[in-house]
Tab-separated table of C-alpha atoms in Angstrom:
chain	number	residue	atom	x	y	z
A	1	MET	CA	6.087	-6.882	39.584
A	2	ASN	CA	6.138	-4.267	36.845
A	3	GLU	CA	5.423	-4.790	33.168
A	4	GLN	CA	9.063	-4.549	32.102
A	5	GLN	CA	9.958	-7.338	34.512
A	6	VAL	CA	7.183	-9.533	33.115
A	7	LEU	CA	8.410	-8.949	29.561
A	8	ALA	CA	12.010	-9.651	30.606
A	9	ARG	CA	11.003	-12.906	32.350
A	10	VAL	CA	8.996	-14.101	29.359
A	11	ALA	CA	11.934	-13.209	27.079
A	12	GLU	CA	14.264	-15.263	29.284
A	13	VAL	CA	11.975	-18.280	29.034
A	14	ILE	CA	11.737	-17.872	25.256
A	15	GLU	CA	15.532	-17.662	25.015
A	16	SER	CA	15.912	-20.805	27.123
A	17	ARG	CA	13.581	-22.687	24.783
A	18	LYS	CA	15.736	-22.162	21.698
A	19	PRO	CA	17.003	-25.576	20.565
A	20	ALA	CA	20.539	-24.121	20.615
A	21	ASN	CA	20.037	-23.462	24.344
A	22	GLY	CA	18.692	-26.921	25.104
A	23	GLY	CA	15.024	-26.389	24.266
A	24	ASP	CA	13.364	-29.627	23.230
A	25	PRO	CA	10.962	-29.346	20.284
A	26	ALA	CA	9.220	-32.514	21.471
A	27	GLY	CA	8.302	-30.916	24.781
A	28	SER	CA	8.125	-27.183	24.113
A	29	TYR	CA	5.867	-25.223	21.767
A	30	VAL	CA	8.435	-22.408	21.572
A	31	ALA	CA	11.303	-24.816	20.853
A	32	LYS	CA	9.160	-26.430	18.160
A	33	LEU	CA	8.558	-23.033	16.503
A	34	PHE	CA	12.275	-22.230	16.596
A	35	ASP	CA	13.033	-25.671	15.181
A	36	LYS	CA	10.630	-25.086	12.274
A	37	GLY	CA	12.407	-21.841	11.428
A	38	LEU	CA	11.720	-18.189	10.839
A	39	ASP	CA	8.927	-18.733	8.292
A	40	ALA	CA	6.896	-20.692	10.865
A	41	ILE	CA	7.489	-18.017	13.513
A	42	LEU	CA	6.431	-15.225	11.165
A	43	LYS	CA	3.378	-17.178	10.033
A	44	LYS	CA	2.253	-17.380	13.692
A	45	VAL	CA	2.795	-13.627	14.122
A	46	GLY	CA	0.590	-13.027	11.091
A	47	GLU	CA	-2.096	-15.410	12.349
A	48	GLU	CA	-2.135	-13.743	15.757
A	49	ALA	CA	-2.352	-10.276	14.184
A	50	THR	CA	-5.362	-11.408	12.168
A	51	GLU	CA	-7.023	-12.870	15.275
A	52	LEU	CA	-6.437	-9.553	17.092
A	53	VAL	CA	-8.156	-7.657	14.283
A	54	MET	CA	-11.109	-10.053	14.332
A	55	ALA	CA	-11.482	-9.730	18.121
A	56	ALA	CA	-11.433	-5.946	17.856
A	57	LYS	CA	-13.999	-5.983	15.052
A	58	ASP	CA	-16.216	-8.196	17.254
A	59	GLY	CA	-15.979	-5.561	20.010
A	60	ASP	CA	-14.979	-8.182	22.584
A	61	ALA	CA	-12.561	-6.449	24.977
A	62	ARG	CA	-11.700	-9.627	26.871
A	63	LYS	CA	-10.919	-11.543	23.683
A	64	LEU	CA	-8.976	-8.553	22.355
A	65	THR	CA	-6.757	-8.588	25.445
A	66	TYR	CA	-6.170	-12.329	24.998
A	67	GLU	CA	-5.265	-11.892	21.326
A	68	VAL	CA	-2.930	-8.959	22.022
A	69	ALA	CA	-1.145	-11.163	24.567
A	70	ASP	CA	-0.788	-13.872	21.911
A	71	LEU	CA	0.534	-11.359	19.386
A	72	TRP	CA	3.016	-9.905	21.862
A	73	PHE	CA	4.195	-13.397	22.821
A	74	HIS	CA	4.745	-14.487	19.231
A	75	SER	CA	6.350	-11.134	18.418
A	76	MET	CA	8.766	-11.769	21.273
A	77	ILE	CA	9.624	-15.130	19.697
A	78	ALA	CA	10.330	-13.294	16.420
A	79	LEU	CA	12.525	-10.806	18.290
A	80	ALA	CA	14.426	-13.668	19.934
A	81	ALA	CA	15.032	-15.215	16.511
A	82	PHE	CA	17.074	-12.078	15.795
A	83	ASP	CA	18.673	-12.040	19.271
A	84	LEU	CA	16.610	-8.998	20.256
A	85	LYS	CA	14.797	-8.414	23.528
A	86	PRO	CA	11.746	-6.425	24.650
A	87	ALA	CA	14.190	-3.827	26.003
A	88	ASP	CA	15.194	-3.081	22.406
A	89	VAL	CA	11.576	-2.308	21.526
A	90	LEU	CA	11.096	-0.259	24.696
A	91	ALA	CA	14.227	1.765	23.823
A	92	GLU	CA	12.797	2.452	20.365
A	93	LEU	CA	9.487	3.556	21.881
A	94	ALA	CA	11.389	5.813	24.306
A	95	ARG	CA	13.280	7.308	21.360
A	96	ARG	CA	9.965	8.123	19.689
A	97	GLU	CA	8.397	9.598	22.814
A	98	GLY	CA	7.484	13.223	22.338
A	99	LEU	CA	7.641	13.046	18.550
A	100	SER	CA	4.543	13.270	16.462
A	101	GLY	CA	3.954	10.304	14.195
A	102	LEU	CA	4.739	12.515	11.214
A	103	GLN	CA	8.049	13.653	12.751
A	104	GLU	CA	9.035	10.106	13.596
A	105	PHE	CA	8.205	8.900	10.092
A	106	ALA	CA	10.221	11.746	8.528
A	107	GLN	CA	13.283	10.712	10.584
A	108	ARG	CA	13.220	7.110	9.351
A	109	PRO	CA	15.687	6.103	6.680
A	110	HIS	CA	13.761	5.604	3.444
A	111	ASN	CA	15.025	3.206	0.811
């Protein structure tokens, strides 16, 4: 199974755990996060990002992989809160492919 399929399957499970789709906050961590609202979801994303940084600073590759997985998972929950999917992120990465970081930044709308 390829990586895109794994991301799509995880996204489907996350979507199914939304309380609006029958997810039960009493029996599902993801449903509980959705039930608590966007602030709780974003707080978890921030916590996982911090744990990733700490693992990297410790130089522990195994722990870093674990923390990146946690960050990706919670980021996918945040995406689902906005009815977005990993495919949307992959499309954005594909759009950026071949551009330097400076070119990509220059093309962004600036407020």
